mmCIF file of C-alpha atoms in Angstrom:
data_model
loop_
_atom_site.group_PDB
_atom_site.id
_atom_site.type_symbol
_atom_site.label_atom_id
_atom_site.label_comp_id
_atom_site.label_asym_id
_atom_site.label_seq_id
_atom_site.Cartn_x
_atom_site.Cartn_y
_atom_site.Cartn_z
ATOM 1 C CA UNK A 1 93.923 81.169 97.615
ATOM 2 C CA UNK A 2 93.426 81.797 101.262
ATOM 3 C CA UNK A 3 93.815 85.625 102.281
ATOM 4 C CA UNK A 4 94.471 87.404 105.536
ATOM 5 C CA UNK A 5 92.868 90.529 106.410
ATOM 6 C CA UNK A 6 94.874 92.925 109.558
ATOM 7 C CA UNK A 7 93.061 93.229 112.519
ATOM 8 C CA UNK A 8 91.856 96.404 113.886
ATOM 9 C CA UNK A 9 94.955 97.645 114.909
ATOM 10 C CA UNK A 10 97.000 96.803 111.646
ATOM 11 C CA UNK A 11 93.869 98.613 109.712
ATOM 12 C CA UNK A 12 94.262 102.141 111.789
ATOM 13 C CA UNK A 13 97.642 102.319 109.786
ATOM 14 C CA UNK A 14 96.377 104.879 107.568
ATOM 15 C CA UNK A 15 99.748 105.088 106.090
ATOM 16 C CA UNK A 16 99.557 101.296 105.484
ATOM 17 C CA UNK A 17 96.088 101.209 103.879
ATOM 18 C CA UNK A 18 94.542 98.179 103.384
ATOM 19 C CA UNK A 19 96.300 95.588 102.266
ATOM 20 C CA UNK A 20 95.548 91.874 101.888
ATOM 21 C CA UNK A 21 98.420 88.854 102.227
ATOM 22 C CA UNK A 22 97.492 85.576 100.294
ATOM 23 C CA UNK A 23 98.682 82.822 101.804
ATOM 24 C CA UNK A 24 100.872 79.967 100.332
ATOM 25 C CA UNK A 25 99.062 76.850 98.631
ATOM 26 C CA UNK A 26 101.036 73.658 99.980
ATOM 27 C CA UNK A 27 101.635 72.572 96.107
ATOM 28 C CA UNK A 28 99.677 72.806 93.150
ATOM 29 C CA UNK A 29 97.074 69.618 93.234
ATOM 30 C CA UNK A 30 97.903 68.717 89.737
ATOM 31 C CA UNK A 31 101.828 68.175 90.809
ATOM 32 C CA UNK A 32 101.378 66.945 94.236
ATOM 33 C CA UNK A 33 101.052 63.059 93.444
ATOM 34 C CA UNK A 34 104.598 62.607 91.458
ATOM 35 C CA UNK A 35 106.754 65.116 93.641
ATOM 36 C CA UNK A 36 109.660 63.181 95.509
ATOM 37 C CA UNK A 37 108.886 64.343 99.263
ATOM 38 C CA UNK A 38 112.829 64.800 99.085
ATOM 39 C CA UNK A 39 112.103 68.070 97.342
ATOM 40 C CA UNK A 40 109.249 69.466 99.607
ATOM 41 C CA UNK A 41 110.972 72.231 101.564
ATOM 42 C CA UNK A 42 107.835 72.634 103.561
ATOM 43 C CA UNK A 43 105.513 75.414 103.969
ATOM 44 C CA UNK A 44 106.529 79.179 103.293
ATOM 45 C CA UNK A 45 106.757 80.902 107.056
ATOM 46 C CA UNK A 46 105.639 84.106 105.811
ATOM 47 C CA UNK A 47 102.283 84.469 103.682
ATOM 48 C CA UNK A 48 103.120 84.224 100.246
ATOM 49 C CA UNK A 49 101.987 87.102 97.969
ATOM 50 C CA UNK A 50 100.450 91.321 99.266
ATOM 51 C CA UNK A 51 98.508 92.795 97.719
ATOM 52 C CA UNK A 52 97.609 96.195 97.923
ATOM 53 C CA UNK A 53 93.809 97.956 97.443
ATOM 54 C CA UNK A 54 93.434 95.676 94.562
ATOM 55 C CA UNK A 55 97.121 95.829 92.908
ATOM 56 C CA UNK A 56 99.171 92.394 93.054
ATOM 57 C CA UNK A 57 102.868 92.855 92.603
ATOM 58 C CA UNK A 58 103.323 90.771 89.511
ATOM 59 C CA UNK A 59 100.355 92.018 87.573
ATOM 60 C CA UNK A 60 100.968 93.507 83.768
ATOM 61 C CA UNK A 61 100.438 97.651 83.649
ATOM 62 C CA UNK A 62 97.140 97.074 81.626
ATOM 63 C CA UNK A 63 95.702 95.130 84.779
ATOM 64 C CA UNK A 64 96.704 98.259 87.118
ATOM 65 C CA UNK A 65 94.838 100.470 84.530
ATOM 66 C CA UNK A 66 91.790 98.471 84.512
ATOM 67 C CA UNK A 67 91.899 98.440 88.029
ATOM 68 C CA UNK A 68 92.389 101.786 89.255
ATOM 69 C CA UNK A 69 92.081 104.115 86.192
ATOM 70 C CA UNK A 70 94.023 106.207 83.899
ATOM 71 C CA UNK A 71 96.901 107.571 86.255
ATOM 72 C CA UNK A 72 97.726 111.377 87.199
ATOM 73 C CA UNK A 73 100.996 111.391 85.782
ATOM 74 C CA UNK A 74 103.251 108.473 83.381
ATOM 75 C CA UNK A 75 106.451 108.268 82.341
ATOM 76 C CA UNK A 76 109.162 104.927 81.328
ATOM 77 C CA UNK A 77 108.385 101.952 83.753
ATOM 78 C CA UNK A 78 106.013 104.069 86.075
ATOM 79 C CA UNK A 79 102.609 105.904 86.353
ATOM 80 C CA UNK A 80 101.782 107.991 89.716
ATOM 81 C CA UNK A 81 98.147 108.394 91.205
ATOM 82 C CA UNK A 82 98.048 111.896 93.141
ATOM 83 C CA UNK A 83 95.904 112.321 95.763
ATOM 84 C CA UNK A 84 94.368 108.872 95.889
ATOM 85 C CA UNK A 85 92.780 107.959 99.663
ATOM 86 C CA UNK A 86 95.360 108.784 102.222
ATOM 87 C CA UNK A 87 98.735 109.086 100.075
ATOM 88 C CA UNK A 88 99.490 112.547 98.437
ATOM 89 C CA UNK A 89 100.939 110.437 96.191
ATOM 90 C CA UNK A 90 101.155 106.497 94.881
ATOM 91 C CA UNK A 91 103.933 105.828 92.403
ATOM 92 C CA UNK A 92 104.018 102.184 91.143
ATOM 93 C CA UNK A 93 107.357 101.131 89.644
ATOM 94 C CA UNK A 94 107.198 98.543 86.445
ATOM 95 C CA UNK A 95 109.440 95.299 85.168
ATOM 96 C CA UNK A 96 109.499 95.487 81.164
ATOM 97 C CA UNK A 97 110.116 91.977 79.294
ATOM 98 C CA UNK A 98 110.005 91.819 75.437
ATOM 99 C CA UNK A 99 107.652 89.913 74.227
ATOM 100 C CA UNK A 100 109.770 87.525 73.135
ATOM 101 C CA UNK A 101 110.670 86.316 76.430
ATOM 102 C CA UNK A 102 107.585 86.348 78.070
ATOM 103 C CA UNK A 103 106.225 83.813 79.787
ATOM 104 C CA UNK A 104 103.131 85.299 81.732
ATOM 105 C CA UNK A 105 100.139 83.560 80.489
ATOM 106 C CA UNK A 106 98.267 86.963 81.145
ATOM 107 C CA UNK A 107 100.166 89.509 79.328
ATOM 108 C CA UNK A 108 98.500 89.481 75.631
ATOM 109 C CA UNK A 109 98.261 91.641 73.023
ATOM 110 C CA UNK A 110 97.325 91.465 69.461
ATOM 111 C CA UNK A 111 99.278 89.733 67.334
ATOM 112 C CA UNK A 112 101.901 92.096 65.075
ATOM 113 C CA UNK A 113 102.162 94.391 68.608
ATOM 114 C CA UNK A 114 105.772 94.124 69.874
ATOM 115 C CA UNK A 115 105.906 96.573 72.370
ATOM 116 C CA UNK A 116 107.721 95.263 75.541
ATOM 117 C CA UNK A 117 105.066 93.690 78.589
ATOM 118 C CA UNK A 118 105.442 96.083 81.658
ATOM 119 C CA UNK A 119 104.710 93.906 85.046
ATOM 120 C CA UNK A 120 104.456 95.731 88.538
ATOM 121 C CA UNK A 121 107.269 95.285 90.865
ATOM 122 C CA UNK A 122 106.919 98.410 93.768
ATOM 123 C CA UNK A 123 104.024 100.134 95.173
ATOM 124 C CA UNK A 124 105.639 103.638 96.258
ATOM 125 C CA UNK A 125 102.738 105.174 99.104
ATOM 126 C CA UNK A 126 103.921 108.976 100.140
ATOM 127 C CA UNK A 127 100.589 109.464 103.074
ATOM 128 C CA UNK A 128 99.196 112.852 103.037
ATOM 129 C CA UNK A 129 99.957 112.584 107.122
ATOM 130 C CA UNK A 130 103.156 110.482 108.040
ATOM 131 C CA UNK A 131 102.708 108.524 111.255
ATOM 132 C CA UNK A 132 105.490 108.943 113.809
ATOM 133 C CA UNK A 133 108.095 106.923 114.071
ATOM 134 C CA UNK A 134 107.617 106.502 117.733
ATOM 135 C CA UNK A 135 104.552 105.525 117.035
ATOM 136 C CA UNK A 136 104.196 103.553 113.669
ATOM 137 C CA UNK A 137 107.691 101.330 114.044
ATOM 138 C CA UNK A 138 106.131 98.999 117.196
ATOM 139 C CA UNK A 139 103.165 98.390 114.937
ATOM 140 C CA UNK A 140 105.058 97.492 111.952
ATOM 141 C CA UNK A 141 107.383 95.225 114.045
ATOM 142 C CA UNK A 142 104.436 93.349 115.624
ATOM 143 C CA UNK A 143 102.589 93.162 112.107
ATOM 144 C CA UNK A 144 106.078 92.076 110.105
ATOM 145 C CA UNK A 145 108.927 91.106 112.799
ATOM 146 C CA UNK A 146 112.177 92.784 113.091
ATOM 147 C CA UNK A 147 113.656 94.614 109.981
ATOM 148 C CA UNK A 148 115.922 92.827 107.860
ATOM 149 C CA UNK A 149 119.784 93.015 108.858
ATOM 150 C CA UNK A 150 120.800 90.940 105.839
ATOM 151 C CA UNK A 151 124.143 92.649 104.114
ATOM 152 C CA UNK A 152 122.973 91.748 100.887
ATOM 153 C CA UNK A 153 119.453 93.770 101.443
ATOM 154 C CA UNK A 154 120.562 96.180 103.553
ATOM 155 C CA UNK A 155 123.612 97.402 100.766
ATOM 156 C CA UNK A 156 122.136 96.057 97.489
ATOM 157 C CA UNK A 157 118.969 98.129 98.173
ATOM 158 C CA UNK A 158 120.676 101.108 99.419
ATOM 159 C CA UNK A 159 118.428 100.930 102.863
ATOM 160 C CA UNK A 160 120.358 101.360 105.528
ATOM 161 C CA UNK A 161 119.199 102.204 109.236
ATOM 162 C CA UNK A 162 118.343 104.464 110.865
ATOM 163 C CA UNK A 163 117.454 106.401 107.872
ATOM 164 C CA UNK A 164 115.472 103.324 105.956
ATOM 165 C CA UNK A 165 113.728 99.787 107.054
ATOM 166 C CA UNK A 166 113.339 96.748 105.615
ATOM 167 C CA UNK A 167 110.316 94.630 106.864
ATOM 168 C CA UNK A 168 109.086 91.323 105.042
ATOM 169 C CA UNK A 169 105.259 91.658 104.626
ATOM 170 C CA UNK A 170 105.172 88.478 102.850
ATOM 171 C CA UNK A 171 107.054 85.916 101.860
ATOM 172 C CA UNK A 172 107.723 87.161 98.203
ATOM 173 C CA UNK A 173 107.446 91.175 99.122
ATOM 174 C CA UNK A 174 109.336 93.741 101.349
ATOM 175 C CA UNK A 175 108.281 96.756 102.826
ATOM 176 C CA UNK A 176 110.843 99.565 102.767
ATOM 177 C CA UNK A 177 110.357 102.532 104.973
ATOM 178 C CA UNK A 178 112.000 106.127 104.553
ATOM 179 C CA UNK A 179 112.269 107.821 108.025
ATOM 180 C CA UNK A 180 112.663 111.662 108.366
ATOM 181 C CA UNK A 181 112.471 114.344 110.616
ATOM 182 C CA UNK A 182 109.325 115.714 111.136
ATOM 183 C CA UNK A 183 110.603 119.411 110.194
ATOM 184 C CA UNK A 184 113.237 119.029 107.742
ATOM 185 C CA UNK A 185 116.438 119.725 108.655
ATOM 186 C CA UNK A 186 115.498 119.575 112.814
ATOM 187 C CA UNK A 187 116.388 116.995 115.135
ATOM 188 C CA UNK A 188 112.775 116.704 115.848
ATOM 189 C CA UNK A 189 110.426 113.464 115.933
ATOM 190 C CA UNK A 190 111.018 111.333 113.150
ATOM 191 C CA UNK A 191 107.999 109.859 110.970
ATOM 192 C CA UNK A 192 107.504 107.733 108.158
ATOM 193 C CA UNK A 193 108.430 109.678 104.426
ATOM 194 C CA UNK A 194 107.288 107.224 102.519
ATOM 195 C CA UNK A 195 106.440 103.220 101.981
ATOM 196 C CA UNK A 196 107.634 101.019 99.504
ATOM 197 C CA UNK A 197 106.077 97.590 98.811
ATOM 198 C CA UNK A 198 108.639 95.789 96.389
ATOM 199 C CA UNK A 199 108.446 92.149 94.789
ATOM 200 C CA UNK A 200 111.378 90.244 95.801
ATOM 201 C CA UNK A 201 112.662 88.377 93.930
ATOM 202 C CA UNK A 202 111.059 89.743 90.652
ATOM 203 C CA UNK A 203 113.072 87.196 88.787
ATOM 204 C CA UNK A 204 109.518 85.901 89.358
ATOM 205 C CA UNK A 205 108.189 87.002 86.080
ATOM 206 C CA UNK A 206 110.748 86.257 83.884
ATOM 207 C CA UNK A 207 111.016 82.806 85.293
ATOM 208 C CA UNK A 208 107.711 81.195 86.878
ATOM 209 C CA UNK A 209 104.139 81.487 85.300
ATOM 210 C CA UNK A 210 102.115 83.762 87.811
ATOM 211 C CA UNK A 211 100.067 80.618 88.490
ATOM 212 C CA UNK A 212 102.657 78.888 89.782
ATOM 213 C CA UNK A 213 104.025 81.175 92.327
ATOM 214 C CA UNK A 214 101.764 79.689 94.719
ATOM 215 C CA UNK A 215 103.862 76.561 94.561
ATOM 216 C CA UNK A 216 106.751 78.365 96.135
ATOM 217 C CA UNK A 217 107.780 75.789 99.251
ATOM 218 C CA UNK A 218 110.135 76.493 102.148
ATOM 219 C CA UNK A 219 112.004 79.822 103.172
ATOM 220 C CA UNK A 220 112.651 82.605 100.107
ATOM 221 C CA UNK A 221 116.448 83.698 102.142
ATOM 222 C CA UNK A 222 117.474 87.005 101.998
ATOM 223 C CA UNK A 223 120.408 86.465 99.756
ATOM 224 C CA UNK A 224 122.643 83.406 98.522
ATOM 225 C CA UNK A 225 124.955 81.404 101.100
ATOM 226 C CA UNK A 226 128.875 82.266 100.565
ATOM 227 C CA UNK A 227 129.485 78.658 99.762
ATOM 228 C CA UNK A 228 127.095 78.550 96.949
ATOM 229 C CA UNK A 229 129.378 78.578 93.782
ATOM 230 C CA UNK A 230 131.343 75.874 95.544
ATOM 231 C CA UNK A 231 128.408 73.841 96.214
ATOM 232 C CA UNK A 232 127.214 74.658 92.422
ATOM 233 C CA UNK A 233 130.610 73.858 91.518
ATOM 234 C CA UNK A 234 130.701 70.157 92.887
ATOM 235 C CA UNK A 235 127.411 69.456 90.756
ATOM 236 C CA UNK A 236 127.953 66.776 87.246
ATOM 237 C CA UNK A 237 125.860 68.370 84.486
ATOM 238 C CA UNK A 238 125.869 66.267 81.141
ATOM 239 C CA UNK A 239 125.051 62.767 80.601
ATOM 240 C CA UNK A 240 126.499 61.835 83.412
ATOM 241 C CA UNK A 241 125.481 64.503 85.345
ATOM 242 C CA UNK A 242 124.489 64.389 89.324
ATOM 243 C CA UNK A 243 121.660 62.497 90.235
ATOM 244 C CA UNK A 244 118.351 64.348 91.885
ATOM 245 C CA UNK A 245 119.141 62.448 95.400
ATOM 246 C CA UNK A 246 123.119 64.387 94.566
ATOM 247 C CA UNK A 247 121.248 67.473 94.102
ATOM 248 C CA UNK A 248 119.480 67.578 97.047
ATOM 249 C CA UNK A 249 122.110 66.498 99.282
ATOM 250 C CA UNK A 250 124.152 69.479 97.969
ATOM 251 C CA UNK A 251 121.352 72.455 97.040
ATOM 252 C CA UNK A 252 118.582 71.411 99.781
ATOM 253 C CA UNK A 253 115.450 70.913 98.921
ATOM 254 C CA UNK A 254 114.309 73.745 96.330
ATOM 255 C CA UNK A 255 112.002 77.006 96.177
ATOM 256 C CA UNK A 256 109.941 75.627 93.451
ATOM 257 C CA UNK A 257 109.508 72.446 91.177
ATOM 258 C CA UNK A 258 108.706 72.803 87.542
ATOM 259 C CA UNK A 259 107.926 70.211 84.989
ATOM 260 C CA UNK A 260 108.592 70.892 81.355
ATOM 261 C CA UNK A 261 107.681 68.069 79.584
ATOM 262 C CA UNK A 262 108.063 64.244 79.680
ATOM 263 C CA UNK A 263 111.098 63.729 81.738
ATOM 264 C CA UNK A 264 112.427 67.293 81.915
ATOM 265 C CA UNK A 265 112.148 69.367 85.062
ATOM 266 C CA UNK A 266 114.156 72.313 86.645
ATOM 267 C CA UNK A 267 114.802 73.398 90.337
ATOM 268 C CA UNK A 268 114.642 76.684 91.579
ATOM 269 C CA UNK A 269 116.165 78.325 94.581
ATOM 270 C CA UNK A 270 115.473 81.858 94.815
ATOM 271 C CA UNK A 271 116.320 84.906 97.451
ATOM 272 C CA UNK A 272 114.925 88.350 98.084
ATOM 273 C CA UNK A 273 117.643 89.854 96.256
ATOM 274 C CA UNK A 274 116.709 88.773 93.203
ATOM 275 C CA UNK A 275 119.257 85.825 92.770
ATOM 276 C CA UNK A 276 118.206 82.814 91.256
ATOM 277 C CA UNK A 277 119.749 79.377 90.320
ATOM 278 C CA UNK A 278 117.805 77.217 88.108
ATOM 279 C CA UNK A 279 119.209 73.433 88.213
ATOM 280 C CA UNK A 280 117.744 72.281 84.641
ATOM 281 C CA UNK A 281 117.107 68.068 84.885
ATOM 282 C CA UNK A 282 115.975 65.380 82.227
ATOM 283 C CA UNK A 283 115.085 61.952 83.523
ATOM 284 C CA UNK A 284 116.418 62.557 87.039
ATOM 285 C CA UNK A 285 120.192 63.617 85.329
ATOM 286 C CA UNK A 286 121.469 67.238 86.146
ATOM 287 C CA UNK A 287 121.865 68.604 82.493
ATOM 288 C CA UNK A 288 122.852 72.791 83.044
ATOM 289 C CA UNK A 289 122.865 74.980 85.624
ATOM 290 C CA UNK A 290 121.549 78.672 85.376
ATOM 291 C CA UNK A 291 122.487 81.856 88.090
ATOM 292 C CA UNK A 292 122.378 84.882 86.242
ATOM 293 C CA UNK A 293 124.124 87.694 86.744
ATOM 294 C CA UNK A 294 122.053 90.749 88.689
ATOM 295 C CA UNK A 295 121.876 93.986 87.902
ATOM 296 C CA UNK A 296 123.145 96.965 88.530
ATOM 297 C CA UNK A 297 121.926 97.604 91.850
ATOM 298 C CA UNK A 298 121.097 94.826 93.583
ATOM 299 C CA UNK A 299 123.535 92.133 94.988
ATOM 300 C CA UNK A 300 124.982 89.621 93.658
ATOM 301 C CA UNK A 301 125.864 85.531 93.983
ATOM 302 C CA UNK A 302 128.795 86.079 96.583
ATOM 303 C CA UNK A 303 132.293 85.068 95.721
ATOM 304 C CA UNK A 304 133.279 81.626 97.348
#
């Protein structure tokens, strides 16, 4: 997978650290022949996947251990590192699946162990010296682009300016930043509290193989359209369900394209607030149709 490094400037952000984007593959090779060019939604326009100092948002808890050690401090669905480089503290935040219903083809244990897989979802930096806001926001802006003003980010994540920021990093990650005043309680300076680096959408890992997130095609949106249980809605599942060129013509051309099995295949659509529709085909015929409900939280499909 390609990777791209900051510049000089992006690497003085001590409060950033280093961190290393991986960029989209076009398709994986192996599915490129038999894929209708109806469904390519074309390239991602951010880089796909961050990564931070060696942690990739996705990876299972033992991974993170391995990689950077037994942590400072643990407790359900997160471990903290204290005084690691620049941060007075790192907390990293933790998906758990059973093992029943995983599908990550590197989360094994031995067999007769049925303790739930634990799969990072946030990197939580708290720098030992906050940048200023002043200071730090044009950087982050030049490096990212303008915060998100999406409803359905802004409210479902509880991040609301000019208290919090949402950049995109990456495709498939956000950056959320907690501004404060320099001296608490003073209408002083304000500088960056703390930096959160958060997989979106982490339906990721109960739904795609980690392999295959590099097959992601076309914009990730920020949340669903308001039309889309309409558009669902008008969609034959069954034997006589809508045809792939129906689907299209309806959905657009999907997130991601996965093929089950001789004949079966399913459609994804994803956005950053962890909504997902799954469009479930078998020889080209629309069979079921899958949008969860989300959690507590985060938002949720829209009313029509």
């Amino acid at each position: 997978m390609l990777r791209f490094r900051p510049n000089r400037t992006a690497r003085a952000l001590a409060m950033v650290g280093t961190l290393v984007l991986a960029f989209a593959m076009a398709s994986c090779a192996s599915g490129e022949k038999d894929r209708s060019p109806s469904l390519d939604a074309g390239p991602s326009p951010h880089p796909l996947e961050f990564e931070f100092e060696g942690l990739g948002l996705g990876m299972t808890k033992e991974a993170v251990v391995d990689a950077w050690g037994p942590p400072s401090f643990e407790t359900a669905l997160s471990i903290e590192y204290a005084n690691r480089g620049d941060y007075t503290n790192i907390k990293l935040l933790f998906k758990s699946v059973p093992v029943s219903k995983n599908i990550q083809p590197e989360a094994a244990r031995a067999l007769g162990d049925d303790r739930p897989f634990e799969f990072l979802t946030a990197i939580v930096l708290i720098p030992s010296e906050p940048r200023s806001k002043s200071e730090l926001r044009p950087e982050l802006v030049s490096l990212f682009g303008k915060p998100l003003a999406d409803a359905g980010i802004v409210e479902g994540r509880n991040c609301r300016a000019p208290l919090c920021e949402t950049f995109r990093p990456a495709e498939c990650a956000l950056l959320q930043v907690l501004w404060e005043a320099a001296v608490p309680g003073s209408e002083g300076p304000e500088r960056a509290a703390s930096l959160s680096y958060i997989l979106a959408p982490d339906a990721l890992i109960t739904e795609v193989p980690r392999p295959d997130w590099t097959s992601i095609r076309g914009q990730v949106a920020p949340s669903p359209p308001l039309e889309l249980k309409t558009r669902l809605a008008s969609l034959r599942t069954g034997d006589n369900g809508a045809r792939l060129e129906e689907i299209v013509e309806v959905m657009g051309p999907p997130n991601l394209v996965l093929k089950d099995g001789a004949g079966l295949s399913a459609l994804y659509y994803f956005w950053l607030n962890n909504a997902f529709v799954k469009l479930s085909l078998a020889e080209g015929t629309l069979r079921s149709i899958t949008f969860p409900k989300i959690g507590p939280g985060d938002a949720t499909i829209p009313k029509s």
